[in-house]
Each structure stands twice: as C-alpha cells, then as structure tokens.
C-alpha cells in the first residue's frame, strides 16, 4: 500500500488510528487539504465530517482529540517567519476555536501579544483575520470571569490594550464588561484622541447596567482620566454627556454627585437592563449607543466566525467507497 493510500481520508474513516490522524492534521495545517477545506468551509467542519463518517465516530473523536493535543503541544506560533500572516497559524486557530484543547489557551495568548502591537499595512488582510480569530479563541476559553490570576489576568490585560485601538475598542470594552473587569484606564483616552466617534460609543458601555451611584462614580473616573486632554476631546466628552441627559456643570462648587445623580437615576430607570442571561454584552443605559456597541462586537466576532462557518450538512453513506457527500438534510 502506498503512503498516499495509507494516509488517505477514506482509510482514516474506515480504520482510524492515531498515526493516520497525525498525518491528516499535518496535511490540514500545511495546506495539502485546501480543496477539502474550501468545500466544507473550515478545518473544523472538515474534521467533523471525517469523524461523522467514520466507522466508529466515538473512537475517531477520541483519537482526533488526543492527536490535536499533541499538535498543539508542538506548536510554536511565533517561530514561523511572518507568523502574523502565516496561514498555518490561522488553520490551527480555527481548530482551537472549535475544540478548545487545554494547551491552546497559553499558545493563543502568546500569539495575541504581538498581534496587539503589530501595525499591519493596508494590504495585509491576513493580520486582522488572525487577530479577530485569536480574540474569538480566547473568548471560547474564557466565556465568563475567573479568578484574577494566570492566563485570565493576562487575557484581561490584552483586552485592555485593545481599548486604545479604534477597530477593537468597542469589542474589548464589551468583552471586559462580560468578564466584570471593565475599568477606566489610560487606553480609553488614547482611543478617544485617535477617533472621537469611538468615544461617544464607549462611554455608555462603561455605564451600562450600573446603579445610579455607581454610574456617577464611573463617569467621574472618566472625567478625571480626560483631564488635560485636547479641547476637542473634552468637548466631545461633554457632548456625549449632554446628549444623554447628563447635564454637566464645570464649576468647582457643583459636586459631581449633584451634577450627575438625577440624570443617571432618570436614565437608568428608563432603560433598566434586562435579566442577566449569561451575555452581559453592551447592555447600556442608552439604547442607541448600545446597539452600535453590539454591532461592533458582532462585527469582530463575525470576522472570526467567517473563518469557520457551519459545516456542510452530511449524510452517512453505506461503506466507505465514497466520502464527504453533501445533502440538504441536517446531521
């Protein structure tokens, strides 16, 4: 039996072994299965089809997961030249987003750090795709808050860095709100000085779902962070407040609690947040801006999800002579 036949997908399905899965994953990562990946939409969907059409899908899944663990253990995402746009990193991230093996979290964080500081050229389309997917992978590993230690603390730090990036600021703020780690940091001022329109969308995310007293405290922190900012930025901050009924008085004799208290109470009662259903994403006091924040977060998530769309519906075939048959019926 030739090596190509020995490691063909149909034989992997007919008689799955760890060695055949190792070869198949190597071919996926290196791009030798590109035609199949395009047919199914992503590496994850292609792998699901292999497992589904296997003679014993439980054994096939167990062998695949064990082999994926080994692949991730040997993966060093920064070692490849041009790692920030290397399609091999992209394919592995697609597998991590679908299957979240334990070792993938630290490796993805290692890749995300330089991506957060990398400034791509306008023609480098792969870098934004890579970063969006890396953020999506980390979201899969941390769907909710955890103890502030280790990888979770590092993830929060990387999200805070993205608050200074106009492209990712709303996504990062919304994600930090989900994790109950959103706080006023210097990056908020940096992004406002780069793009004033982002400021008008970020402020309500900071105030979303807060009790009146807490809303007063957070907005006070925002004003302190913006002290000494360029006049255009200060004017934009004041305009955001006024547009939502926060009538500011800059005189020293007017305490912040008196300035904001009534307005925050009125607005919070009008737009009381819905019950927490596990997705506390951009539930702001101001509906119009919350919709923009949710739209921006959806955009970032769609950028990542576009890398691994839902699998082509499959129908199990009798025998293994043919494979990967798409039908209109569900799995």
PDB file of C-alpha atoms in Angstrom:
ATOM      1  CA  UNK A   1       0.000   0.000   0.000  1.00  0.00           C
ATOM      2  CA  UNK A   2       1.457   3.370  -0.996  1.00  0.00           C
ATOM      3  CA  UNK A   3       1.986   6.067   1.601  1.00  0.00           C
ATOM      4  CA  UNK A   4      -0.689   8.233  -0.066  1.00  0.00           C
ATOM      5  CA  UNK A   5      -3.234   5.409   0.147  1.00  0.00           C
ATOM      6  CA  UNK A   6      -2.209   4.520   3.684  1.00  0.00           C
ATOM      7  CA  UNK A   7      -2.989   8.058   4.819  1.00  0.00           C
ATOM      8  CA  UNK A   8      -5.978   8.821   2.613  1.00  0.00           C
ATOM      9  CA  UNK A   9      -9.104  10.292   4.266  1.00  0.00           C
ATOM     10  CA  UNK A  10     -11.291   7.322   3.345  1.00  0.00           C
ATOM     11  CA  UNK A  11      -8.924   4.890   5.070  1.00  0.00           C
ATOM     12  CA  UNK A  12      -8.780   7.192   8.090  1.00  0.00           C
ATOM     13  CA  UNK A  13     -12.557   6.882   8.291  1.00  0.00           C
ATOM     14  CA  UNK A  14     -12.597   3.140   7.663  1.00  0.00           C
ATOM     15  CA  UNK A  15      -9.871   2.350  10.191  1.00  0.00           C
ATOM     16  CA  UNK A  16      -8.902   5.384  12.305  1.00  0.00           C
ATOM     17  CA  UNK A  17      -5.545   5.308  14.073  1.00  0.00           C
ATOM     18  CA  UNK A  18      -3.521   7.917  15.934  1.00  0.00           C
ATOM     19  CA  UNK A  19      -0.860   7.882  13.222  1.00  0.00           C
ATOM     20  CA  UNK A  20      -3.396   8.485  10.450  1.00  0.00           C
ATOM     21  CA  UNK A  21      -4.929  11.361  12.392  1.00  0.00           C
ATOM     22  CA  UNK A  22      -1.452  12.837  12.927  1.00  0.00           C
ATOM     23  CA  UNK A  23      -0.765  12.775   9.194  1.00  0.00           C
ATOM     24  CA  UNK A  24      -4.201  14.174   8.386  1.00  0.00           C
ATOM     25  CA  UNK A  25      -3.822  17.090  10.810  1.00  0.00           C
ATOM     26  CA  UNK A  26      -0.359  17.828   9.415  1.00  0.00           C
ATOM     27  CA  UNK A  27      -1.847  17.945   5.914  1.00  0.00           C
ATOM     28  CA  UNK A  28      -4.629  20.262   7.094  1.00  0.00           C
ATOM     29  CA  UNK A  29      -2.215  22.673   8.769  1.00  0.00           C
ATOM     30  CA  UNK A  30       0.282  22.662   5.888  1.00  0.00           C
ATOM     31  CA  UNK A  31      -2.427  23.333   3.308  1.00  0.00           C
ATOM     32  CA  UNK A  32      -2.461  19.992   1.463  1.00  0.00           C
ATOM     33  CA  UNK A  33      -6.209  19.634   2.092  1.00  0.00           C
ATOM     34  CA  UNK A  34      -7.076  23.123   0.864  1.00  0.00           C
ATOM     35  CA  UNK A  35      -9.648  21.887  -1.670  1.00  0.00           C
ATOM     36  CA  UNK A  36     -11.498  19.960   1.055  1.00  0.00           C
ATOM     37  CA  UNK A  37     -11.313  22.928   3.444  1.00  0.00           C
ATOM     38  CA  UNK A  38     -12.843  25.184   0.814  1.00  0.00           C
ATOM     39  CA  UNK A  39     -15.612  22.650   0.209  1.00  0.00           C
ATOM     40  CA  UNK A  40     -16.512  22.401   3.883  1.00  0.00           C
ATOM     41  CA  UNK A  41     -15.694  25.991   4.821  1.00  0.00           C
ATOM     42  CA  UNK A  42     -13.100  25.448   7.547  1.00  0.00           C
ATOM     43  CA  UNK A  43     -10.708  22.896   9.074  1.00  0.00           C
ATOM     44  CA  UNK A  44     -13.155  22.304  11.925  1.00  0.00           C
ATOM     45  CA  UNK A  45     -16.022  21.480   9.562  1.00  0.00           C
ATOM     46  CA  UNK A  46     -13.789  19.160   7.542  1.00  0.00           C
ATOM     47  CA  UNK A  47     -12.689  17.336  10.705  1.00  0.00           C
ATOM     48  CA  UNK A  48     -16.308  16.995  11.829  1.00  0.00           C
ATOM     49  CA  UNK A  49     -17.133  15.361   8.512  1.00  0.00           C
ATOM     50  CA  UNK A  50     -14.275  12.878   8.936  1.00  0.00           C
ATOM     51  CA  UNK A  51     -15.444  11.979  12.432  1.00  0.00           C
ATOM     52  CA  UNK A  52     -19.112  11.776  11.456  1.00  0.00           C
ATOM     53  CA  UNK A  53     -18.414   9.461   8.518  1.00  0.00           C
ATOM     54  CA  UNK A  54     -16.030   7.267  10.481  1.00  0.00           C
ATOM     55  CA  UNK A  55     -16.845   3.610  11.059  1.00  0.00           C
ATOM     56  CA  UNK A  56     -16.738   4.362  14.810  1.00  0.00           C
ATOM     57  CA  UNK A  57     -17.200   8.060  15.470  1.00  0.00           C
ATOM     58  CA  UNK A  58     -16.529   7.815  19.221  1.00  0.00           C
ATOM     59  CA  UNK A  59     -13.144   6.180  18.627  1.00  0.00           C
ATOM     60  CA  UNK A  60     -12.391   8.634  15.822  1.00  0.00           C
ATOM     61  CA  UNK A  61     -13.164  11.617  18.032  1.00  0.00           C
ATOM     62  CA  UNK A  62     -11.043  10.311  20.904  1.00  0.00           C
ATOM     63  CA  UNK A  63      -8.085   9.702  18.586  1.00  0.00           C
ATOM     64  CA  UNK A  64      -8.504  13.112  16.960  1.00  0.00           C
ATOM     65  CA  UNK A  65      -8.618  14.963  20.283  1.00  0.00           C
ATOM     66  CA  UNK A  66      -5.531  13.138  21.518  1.00  0.00           C
ATOM     67  CA  UNK A  67      -3.700  13.949  18.292  1.00  0.00           C
ATOM     68  CA  UNK A  68      -4.800  17.587  18.414  1.00  0.00           C
ATOM     69  CA  UNK A  69      -3.401  17.854  21.955  1.00  0.00           C
ATOM     70  CA  UNK A  70      -0.050  16.655  20.647  1.00  0.00           C
ATOM     71  CA  UNK A  71      -0.168  19.042  17.700  1.00  0.00           C
ATOM     72  CA  UNK A  72      -0.848  21.985  19.992  1.00  0.00           C
ATOM     73  CA  UNK A  73       1.932  20.923  22.362  1.00  0.00           C
ATOM     74  CA  UNK A  74       4.434  21.065  19.487  1.00  0.00           C
ATOM     75  CA  UNK A  75       3.012  24.310  18.052  1.00  0.00           C
ATOM     76  CA  UNK A  76       5.189  27.399  18.439  1.00  0.00           C
ATOM     77  CA  UNK A  77       3.211  30.145  16.696  1.00  0.00           C
ATOM     78  CA  UNK A  78       5.957  32.775  16.744  1.00  0.00           C
ATOM     79  CA  UNK A  79       8.646  30.536  15.251  1.00  0.00           C
ATOM     80  CA  UNK A  80       7.401  30.748  11.675  1.00  0.00           C
ATOM     81  CA  UNK A  81       8.732  33.724   9.666  1.00  0.00           C
ATOM     82  CA  UNK A  82       5.911  36.154   9.096  1.00  0.00           C
ATOM     83  CA  UNK A  83       3.920  34.437  11.855  1.00  0.00           C
ATOM     84  CA  UNK A  84       1.366  37.273  11.943  1.00  0.00           C
ATOM     85  CA  UNK A  85       0.103  36.293   8.480  1.00  0.00           C
ATOM     86  CA  UNK A  86       1.128  32.625   8.274  1.00  0.00           C
ATOM     87  CA  UNK A  87      -1.900  30.559   7.163  1.00  0.00           C
ATOM     88  CA  UNK A  88      -0.693  27.635   9.284  1.00  0.00           C
ATOM     89  CA  UNK A  89      -1.315  29.681  12.420  1.00  0.00           C
ATOM     90  CA  UNK A  90      -4.730  30.607  11.072  1.00  0.00           C
ATOM     91  CA  UNK A  91      -5.719  26.966  10.477  1.00  0.00           C
ATOM     92  CA  UNK A  92      -4.595  25.915  13.945  1.00  0.00           C
ATOM     93  CA  UNK A  93      -6.570  28.786  15.498  1.00  0.00           C
ATOM     94  CA  UNK A  94      -9.625  27.587  13.605  1.00  0.00           C
ATOM     95  CA  UNK A  95      -9.239  24.157  15.190  1.00  0.00           C
ATOM     96  CA  UNK A  96      -8.712  25.687  18.641  1.00  0.00           C
ATOM     97  CA  UNK A  97     -11.868  27.781  18.294  1.00  0.00           C
ATOM     98  CA  UNK A  98     -13.890  24.654  17.571  1.00  0.00           C
ATOM     99  CA  UNK A  99     -12.333  22.196  20.034  1.00  0.00           C
ATOM    100  CA  UNK A 100     -10.533  24.291  22.721  1.00  0.00           C
ATOM    101  CA  UNK A 101      -7.837  21.790  23.732  1.00  0.00           C
ATOM    102  CA  UNK A 102      -6.299  22.657  27.106  1.00  0.00           C
ATOM    103  CA  UNK A 103      -2.883  23.575  25.725  1.00  0.00           C
ATOM    104  CA  UNK A 104      -4.257  26.013  23.194  1.00  0.00           C
ATOM    105  CA  UNK A 105      -5.028  28.818  25.631  1.00  0.00           C
ATOM    106  CA  UNK A 106      -1.437  29.718  26.515  1.00  0.00           C
ATOM    107  CA  UNK A 107      -0.270  29.364  22.899  1.00  0.00           C
ATOM    108  CA  UNK A 108      -3.047  31.649  21.632  1.00  0.00           C
ATOM    109  CA  UNK A 109      -2.182  34.262  24.255  1.00  0.00           C
ATOM    110  CA  UNK A 110       1.437  34.061  23.132  1.00  0.00           C
ATOM    111  CA  UNK A 111       0.317  34.821  19.573  1.00  0.00           C
ATOM    112  CA  UNK A 112      -2.137  37.544  20.616  1.00  0.00           C
ATOM    113  CA  UNK A 113       0.501  39.653  22.400  1.00  0.00           C
ATOM    114  CA  UNK A 114       2.474  40.659  19.283  1.00  0.00           C
ATOM    115  CA  UNK A 115      -0.700  40.871  17.193  1.00  0.00           C
ATOM    116  CA  UNK A 116      -1.985  43.531  19.595  1.00  0.00           C
ATOM    117  CA  UNK A 117       1.061  45.717  18.952  1.00  0.00           C
ATOM    118  CA  UNK A 118       1.557  44.912  15.268  1.00  0.00           C
ATOM    119  CA  UNK A 119       0.644  47.674  12.822  1.00  0.00           C
ATOM    120  CA  UNK A 120      -0.386  45.964   9.570  1.00  0.00           C
ATOM    121  CA  UNK A 121      -0.150  47.646   6.214  1.00  0.00           C
ATOM    122  CA  UNK A 122      -3.399  48.352   4.405  1.00  0.00           C
ATOM    123  CA  UNK A 123      -2.762  45.417   2.060  1.00  0.00           C
ATOM    124  CA  UNK A 124      -2.077  42.919   4.876  1.00  0.00           C
ATOM    125  CA  UNK A 125      -5.543  41.406   5.093  1.00  0.00           C
ATOM    126  CA  UNK A 126      -4.429  38.259   6.892  1.00  0.00           C
ATOM    127  CA  UNK A 127      -3.331  40.084  10.057  1.00  0.00           C
ATOM    128  CA  UNK A 128      -6.799  41.429  11.008  1.00  0.00           C
ATOM    129  CA  UNK A 129      -8.265  37.982  10.302  1.00  0.00           C
ATOM    130  CA  UNK A 130      -5.622  36.382  12.510  1.00  0.00           C
ATOM    131  CA  UNK A 131      -6.220  38.819  15.352  1.00  0.00           C
ATOM    132  CA  UNK A 132     -10.021  38.548  15.176  1.00  0.00           C
ATOM    133  CA  UNK A 133      -9.754  34.776  15.272  1.00  0.00           C
ATOM    134  CA  UNK A 134      -7.273  34.829  18.167  1.00  0.00           C
ATOM    135  CA  UNK A 135      -9.673  37.035  20.142  1.00  0.00           C
ATOM    136  CA  UNK A 136     -12.506  34.649  19.340  1.00  0.00           C
ATOM    137  CA  UNK A 137     -10.436  31.674  20.506  1.00  0.00           C
ATOM    138  CA  UNK A 138      -9.732  33.396  23.834  1.00  0.00           C
ATOM    139  CA  UNK A 139     -13.429  34.137  24.185  1.00  0.00           C
ATOM    140  CA  UNK A 140     -14.093  30.416  23.862  1.00  0.00           C
ATOM    141  CA  UNK A 141     -11.590  29.665  26.622  1.00  0.00           C
ATOM    142  CA  UNK A 142     -12.948  32.407  28.898  1.00  0.00           C
ATOM    143  CA  UNK A 143     -16.724  32.693  28.378  1.00  0.00           C
ATOM    144  CA  UNK A 144     -17.092  34.104  31.913  1.00  0.00           C
ATOM    145  CA  UNK A 145     -14.973  35.682  34.620  1.00  0.00           C
ATOM    146  CA  UNK A 146     -12.475  33.596  36.545  1.00  0.00           C
ATOM    147  CA  UNK A 147     -10.141  34.140  39.463  1.00  0.00           C
ATOM    148  CA  UNK A 148      -7.803  37.052  38.602  1.00  0.00           C
ATOM    149  CA  UNK A 149      -4.662  35.024  38.171  1.00  0.00           C
ATOM    150  CA  UNK A 150      -2.518  33.473  35.466  1.00  0.00           C
ATOM    151  CA  UNK A 151      -3.857  33.309  31.927  1.00  0.00           C
ATOM    152  CA  UNK A 152      -7.106  35.086  32.776  1.00  0.00           C
ATOM    153  CA  UNK A 153      -5.256  38.125  34.144  1.00  0.00           C
ATOM    154  CA  UNK A 154      -3.097  38.153  31.005  1.00  0.00           C
ATOM    155  CA  UNK A 155      -6.190  37.948  28.808  1.00  0.00           C
ATOM    156  CA  UNK A 156      -7.775  40.917  30.613  1.00  0.00           C
ATOM    157  CA  UNK A 157      -4.554  42.875  30.119  1.00  0.00           C
ATOM    158  CA  UNK A 158      -4.563  42.137  26.382  1.00  0.00           C
ATOM    159  CA  UNK A 159      -8.190  43.244  26.110  1.00  0.00           C
ATOM    160  CA  UNK A 160      -7.355  46.493  27.892  1.00  0.00           C
ATOM    161  CA  UNK A 161      -4.603  47.156  25.365  1.00  0.00           C
ATOM    162  CA  UNK A 162      -7.247  46.919  22.629  1.00  0.00           C
ATOM    163  CA  UNK A 163      -9.207  49.748  24.253  1.00  0.00           C
ATOM    164  CA  UNK A 164      -6.639  52.028  22.584  1.00  0.00           C
ATOM    165  CA  UNK A 165      -7.361  50.561  19.146  1.00  0.00           C
ATOM    166  CA  UNK A 166     -10.318  52.221  17.348  1.00  0.00           C
ATOM    167  CA  UNK A 167     -11.022  48.994  15.432  1.00  0.00           C
ATOM    168  CA  UNK A 168     -11.308  46.793  18.524  1.00  0.00           C
ATOM    169  CA  UNK A 169     -12.153  49.244  21.329  1.00  0.00           C
ATOM    170  CA  UNK A 170     -15.884  48.506  21.449  1.00  0.00           C
ATOM    171  CA  UNK A 171     -15.327  44.757  21.252  1.00  0.00           C
ATOM    172  CA  UNK A 172     -12.727  44.910  24.043  1.00  0.00           C
ATOM    173  CA  UNK A 173     -14.954  47.068  26.260  1.00  0.00           C
ATOM    174  CA  UNK A 174     -17.942  44.785  25.737  1.00  0.00           C
ATOM    175  CA  UNK A 175     -15.857  41.695  26.435  1.00  0.00           C
ATOM    176  CA  UNK A 176     -14.442  43.255  29.609  1.00  0.00           C
ATOM    177  CA  UNK A 177     -17.978  44.053  30.723  1.00  0.00           C
ATOM    178  CA  UNK A 178     -18.937  40.418  30.225  1.00  0.00           C
ATOM    179  CA  UNK A 179     -15.982  39.409  32.388  1.00  0.00           C
ATOM    180  CA  UNK A 180     -16.750  42.089  35.020  1.00  0.00           C
ATOM    181  CA  UNK A 181     -13.304  43.599  34.503  1.00  0.00           C
ATOM    182  CA  UNK A 182     -14.110  46.846  32.690  1.00  0.00           C
ATOM    183  CA  UNK A 183     -12.390  49.789  34.332  1.00  0.00           C
ATOM    184  CA  UNK A 184     -11.317  53.270  33.352  1.00  0.00           C
ATOM    185  CA  UNK A 185      -7.757  53.021  32.039  1.00  0.00           C
ATOM    186  CA  UNK A 186      -5.488  55.327  30.061  1.00  0.00           C
ATOM    187  CA  UNK A 187      -6.225  53.424  26.836  1.00  0.00           C
ATOM    188  CA  UNK A 188      -9.719  54.957  26.783  1.00  0.00           C
ATOM    189  CA  UNK A 189      -8.232  58.416  26.465  1.00  0.00           C
ATOM    190  CA  UNK A 190      -5.786  57.226  23.808  1.00  0.00           C
ATOM    191  CA  UNK A 191      -8.523  55.863  21.565  1.00  0.00           C
ATOM    192  CA  UNK A 192     -10.651  58.991  22.082  1.00  0.00           C
ATOM    193  CA  UNK A 193      -7.762  61.144  20.914  1.00  0.00           C
ATOM    194  CA  UNK A 194      -7.447  58.941  17.812  1.00  0.00           C
ATOM    195  CA  UNK A 195     -11.147  58.748  16.964  1.00  0.00           C
ATOM    196  CA  UNK A 196     -13.751  60.925  18.646  1.00  0.00           C
ATOM    197  CA  UNK A 197     -16.648  58.863  17.281  1.00  0.00           C
ATOM    198  CA  UNK A 198     -15.452  55.868  19.322  1.00  0.00           C
ATOM    199  CA  UNK A 199     -15.674  57.961  22.485  1.00  0.00           C
ATOM    200  CA  UNK A 200     -19.410  58.518  22.038  1.00  0.00           C
ATOM    201  CA  UNK A 201     -19.887  54.759  21.733  1.00  0.00           C
ATOM    202  CA  UNK A 202     -17.576  53.735  24.569  1.00  0.00           C
ATOM    203  CA  UNK A 203     -18.933  55.916  27.380  1.00  0.00           C
ATOM    204  CA  UNK A 204     -22.367  54.235  27.531  1.00  0.00           C
ATOM    205  CA  UNK A 205     -20.696  50.812  27.584  1.00  0.00           C
ATOM    206  CA  UNK A 206     -18.888  51.889  30.760  1.00  0.00           C
ATOM    207  CA  UNK A 207     -22.194  52.983  32.296  1.00  0.00           C
ATOM    208  CA  UNK A 208     -24.262  50.000  31.160  1.00  0.00           C
ATOM    209  CA  UNK A 209     -26.400  48.361  33.788  1.00  0.00           C
ATOM    210  CA  UNK A 210     -24.925  50.325  36.692  1.00  0.00           C
ATOM    211  CA  UNK A 211     -26.864  51.590  39.673  1.00  0.00           C
ATOM    212  CA  UNK A 212     -27.096  55.401  39.755  1.00  0.00           C
ATOM    213  CA  UNK A 213     -24.420  55.829  42.434  1.00  0.00           C
ATOM    214  CA  UNK A 214     -22.044  53.514  40.605  1.00  0.00           C
ATOM    215  CA  UNK A 215     -22.734  55.309  37.324  1.00  0.00           C
ATOM    216  CA  UNK A 216     -21.797  58.596  38.974  1.00  0.00           C
ATOM    217  CA  UNK A 217     -18.544  57.125  40.255  1.00  0.00           C
ATOM    218  CA  UNK A 218     -17.548  55.643  36.875  1.00  0.00           C
ATOM    219  CA  UNK A 219     -18.304  58.811  34.939  1.00  0.00           C
ATOM    220  CA  UNK A 220     -16.313  60.785  37.498  1.00  0.00           C
ATOM    221  CA  UNK A 221     -13.356  58.480  36.807  1.00  0.00           C
ATOM    222  CA  UNK A 222     -13.743  59.111  33.086  1.00  0.00           C
ATOM    223  CA  UNK A 223     -13.653  62.881  33.627  1.00  0.00           C
ATOM    224  CA  UNK A 224     -10.527  62.562  35.761  1.00  0.00           C
ATOM    225  CA  UNK A 225      -8.838  60.397  33.105  1.00  0.00           C
ATOM    226  CA  UNK A 226      -9.534  63.075  30.495  1.00  0.00           C
ATOM    227  CA  UNK A 227      -8.130  65.987  32.490  1.00  0.00           C
ATOM    228  CA  UNK A 228      -5.685  67.906  30.341  1.00  0.00           C
ATOM    229  CA  UNK A 229      -6.908  66.269  27.142  1.00  0.00           C
ATOM    230  CA  UNK A 230      -7.074  68.333  23.939  1.00  0.00           C
ATOM    231  CA  UNK A 231     -10.047  70.733  23.861  1.00  0.00           C
ATOM    232  CA  UNK A 232     -11.724  68.776  21.044  1.00  0.00           C
ATOM    233  CA  UNK A 233     -11.698  65.607  23.153  1.00  0.00           C
ATOM    234  CA  UNK A 234     -13.083  67.388  26.221  1.00  0.00           C
ATOM    235  CA  UNK A 235     -15.789  68.975  24.112  1.00  0.00           C
ATOM    236  CA  UNK A 236     -16.719  65.562  22.695  1.00  0.00           C
ATOM    237  CA  UNK A 237     -16.927  64.057  26.200  1.00  0.00           C
ATOM    238  CA  UNK A 238     -19.197  66.858  27.336  1.00  0.00           C
ATOM    239  CA  UNK A 239     -21.323  66.460  24.217  1.00  0.00           C
ATOM    240  CA  UNK A 240     -21.738  62.736  24.937  1.00  0.00           C
ATOM    241  CA  UNK A 241     -22.913  63.523  28.444  1.00  0.00           C
ATOM    242  CA  UNK A 242     -25.313  66.227  27.318  1.00  0.00           C
ATOM    243  CA  UNK A 243     -26.760  64.097  24.522  1.00  0.00           C
ATOM    244  CA  UNK A 244     -27.833  61.546  27.128  1.00  0.00           C
ATOM    245  CA  UNK A 245     -29.201  63.937  29.713  1.00  0.00           C
ATOM    246  CA  UNK A 246     -26.082  64.229  31.867  1.00  0.00           C
ATOM    247  CA  UNK A 247     -26.069  67.989  32.399  1.00  0.00           C
ATOM    248  CA  UNK A 248     -22.540  68.790  33.484  1.00  0.00           C
ATOM    249  CA  UNK A 249     -21.552  71.817  35.484  1.00  0.00           C
ATOM    250  CA  UNK A 250     -17.829  72.515  35.366  1.00  0.00           C
ATOM    251  CA  UNK A 251     -17.865  74.875  38.340  1.00  0.00           C
ATOM    252  CA  UNK A 252     -15.906  73.640  41.396  1.00  0.00           C
ATOM    253  CA  UNK A 253     -18.902  74.411  43.614  1.00  0.00           C
ATOM    254  CA  UNK A 254     -21.018  71.755  41.949  1.00  0.00           C
ATOM    255  CA  UNK A 255     -20.132  68.288  43.299  1.00  0.00           C
ATOM    256  CA  UNK A 256     -20.125  65.529  40.686  1.00  0.00           C
ATOM    257  CA  UNK A 257     -22.790  63.574  42.574  1.00  0.00           C
ATOM    258  CA  UNK A 258     -25.159  66.558  42.360  1.00  0.00           C
ATOM    259  CA  UNK A 259     -24.328  67.124  38.703  1.00  0.00           C
ATOM    260  CA  UNK A 260     -24.933  63.558  37.587  1.00  0.00           C
ATOM    261  CA  UNK A 261     -27.073  61.916  40.227  1.00  0.00           C
ATOM    262  CA  UNK A 262     -30.522  62.930  38.997  1.00  0.00           C
ATOM    263  CA  UNK A 263     -29.743  62.363  35.333  1.00  0.00           C
ATOM    264  CA  UNK A 264     -28.213  58.910  35.904  1.00  0.00           C
ATOM    265  CA  UNK A 265     -31.173  57.879  38.048  1.00  0.00           C
ATOM    266  CA  UNK A 266     -33.652  59.023  35.404  1.00  0.00           C
ATOM    267  CA  UNK A 267     -31.882  57.318  32.530  1.00  0.00           C
ATOM    268  CA  UNK A 268     -31.225  54.089  34.440  1.00  0.00           C
ATOM    269  CA  UNK A 269     -34.906  53.788  35.330  1.00  0.00           C
ATOM    270  CA  UNK A 270     -35.924  54.398  31.734  1.00  0.00           C
ATOM    271  CA  UNK A 271     -33.508  51.810  30.334  1.00  0.00           C
ATOM    272  CA  UNK A 272     -33.330  49.247  33.093  1.00  0.00           C
ATOM    273  CA  UNK A 273     -31.160  46.322  31.884  1.00  0.00           C
ATOM    274  CA  UNK A 274     -32.801  43.009  31.127  1.00  0.00           C
ATOM    275  CA  UNK A 275     -32.234  39.976  33.338  1.00  0.00           C
ATOM    276  CA  UNK A 276     -28.719  38.607  33.075  1.00  0.00           C
ATOM    277  CA  UNK A 277     -28.872  35.694  30.644  1.00  0.00           C
ATOM    278  CA  UNK A 278     -25.151  34.993  30.575  1.00  0.00           C
ATOM    279  CA  UNK A 279     -24.388  37.544  27.863  1.00  0.00           C
ATOM    280  CA  UNK A 280     -23.927  40.937  29.527  1.00  0.00           C
ATOM    281  CA  UNK A 281     -22.762  42.455  26.267  1.00  0.00           C
ATOM    282  CA  UNK A 282     -23.222  46.197  25.832  1.00  0.00           C
ATOM    283  CA  UNK A 283     -26.442  46.395  27.875  1.00  0.00           C
ATOM    284  CA  UNK A 284     -26.071  50.142  28.159  1.00  0.00           C
ATOM    285  CA  UNK A 285     -28.241  52.745  29.748  1.00  0.00           C
ATOM    286  CA  UNK A 286     -28.571  54.373  26.343  1.00  0.00           C
ATOM    287  CA  UNK A 287     -30.230  52.159  23.751  1.00  0.00           C
ATOM    288  CA  UNK A 288     -28.950  53.804  20.600  1.00  0.00           C
ATOM    289  CA  UNK A 289     -25.306  53.520  21.594  1.00  0.00           C
ATOM    290  CA  UNK A 290     -25.722  50.010  22.977  1.00  0.00           C
ATOM    291  CA  UNK A 291     -26.903  48.942  19.550  1.00  0.00           C
ATOM    292  CA  UNK A 292     -23.758  50.401  17.964  1.00  0.00           C
ATOM    293  CA  UNK A 293     -21.577  48.655  20.531  1.00  0.00           C
ATOM    294  CA  UNK A 294     -23.333  45.345  19.951  1.00  0.00           C
ATOM    295  CA  UNK A 295     -22.990  45.806  16.187  1.00  0.00           C
ATOM    296  CA  UNK A 296     -19.246  46.432  16.515  1.00  0.00           C
ATOM    297  CA  UNK A 297     -18.771  43.402  18.748  1.00  0.00           C
ATOM    298  CA  UNK A 298     -20.765  41.294  16.318  1.00  0.00           C
ATOM    299  CA  UNK A 299     -18.513  42.519  13.502  1.00  0.00           C
ATOM    300  CA  UNK A 300     -15.369  41.359  15.288  1.00  0.00           C
ATOM    301  CA  UNK A 301     -16.979  38.041  16.123  1.00  0.00           C
ATOM    302  CA  UNK A 302     -18.210  37.604  12.558  1.00  0.00           C
ATOM    303  CA  UNK A 303     -14.676  38.258  11.297  1.00  0.00           C
ATOM    304  CA  UNK A 304     -13.606  35.291  13.370  1.00  0.00           C
ATOM    305  CA  UNK A 305     -16.656  33.121  12.673  1.00  0.00           C
ATOM    306  CA  UNK A 306     -16.215  33.625   8.946  1.00  0.00           C
ATOM    307  CA  UNK A 307     -13.063  31.555   9.299  1.00  0.00           C
ATOM    308  CA  UNK A 308     -15.053  28.533  10.477  1.00  0.00           C
ATOM    309  CA  UNK A 309     -18.653  28.698   9.186  1.00  0.00           C
ATOM    310  CA  UNK A 310     -21.148  25.922   9.999  1.00  0.00           C
ATOM    311  CA  UNK A 311     -20.265  22.597   8.398  1.00  0.00           C
ATOM    312  CA  UNK A 312     -21.870  21.408   5.184  1.00  0.00           C
ATOM    313  CA  UNK A 313     -24.721  19.056   6.181  1.00  0.00           C
ATOM    314  CA  UNK A 314     -23.654  15.466   5.707  1.00  0.00           C
ATOM    315  CA  UNK A 315     -25.364  12.149   5.227  1.00  0.00           C
ATOM    316  CA  UNK A 316     -23.728   8.964   6.419  1.00  0.00           C
ATOM    317  CA  UNK A 317     -23.045   6.693   3.458  1.00  0.00           C
ATOM    318  CA  UNK A 318     -23.084   2.928   3.415  1.00  0.00           C
ATOM    319  CA  UNK A 319     -19.491   1.741   3.081  1.00  0.00           C
ATOM    320  CA  UNK A 320     -16.503   3.947   2.599  1.00  0.00           C
ATOM    321  CA  UNK A 321     -16.042   3.871  -1.152  1.00  0.00           C
ATOM    322  CA  UNK A 322     -17.240   7.490  -1.423  1.00  0.00           C
ATOM    323  CA  UNK A 323     -16.991  10.249   1.122  1.00  0.00           C
ATOM    324  CA  UNK A 324     -17.810  13.838   2.059  1.00  0.00           C
ATOM    325  CA  UNK A 325     -21.275  13.766   0.462  1.00  0.00           C
ATOM    326  CA  UNK A 326     -23.250  16.973   0.994  1.00  0.00           C
ATOM    327  CA  UNK A 327     -27.035  16.766   1.201  1.00  0.00           C
ATOM    328  CA  UNK A 328     -29.816  19.166   2.080  1.00  0.00           C
ATOM    329  CA  UNK A 329     -30.669  17.274   5.263  1.00  0.00           C
ATOM    330  CA  UNK A 330     -29.170  18.090   8.664  1.00  0.00           C
ATOM    331  CA  UNK A 331     -26.723  15.941  10.537  1.00  0.00           C
TER     332      UNK A 331
END
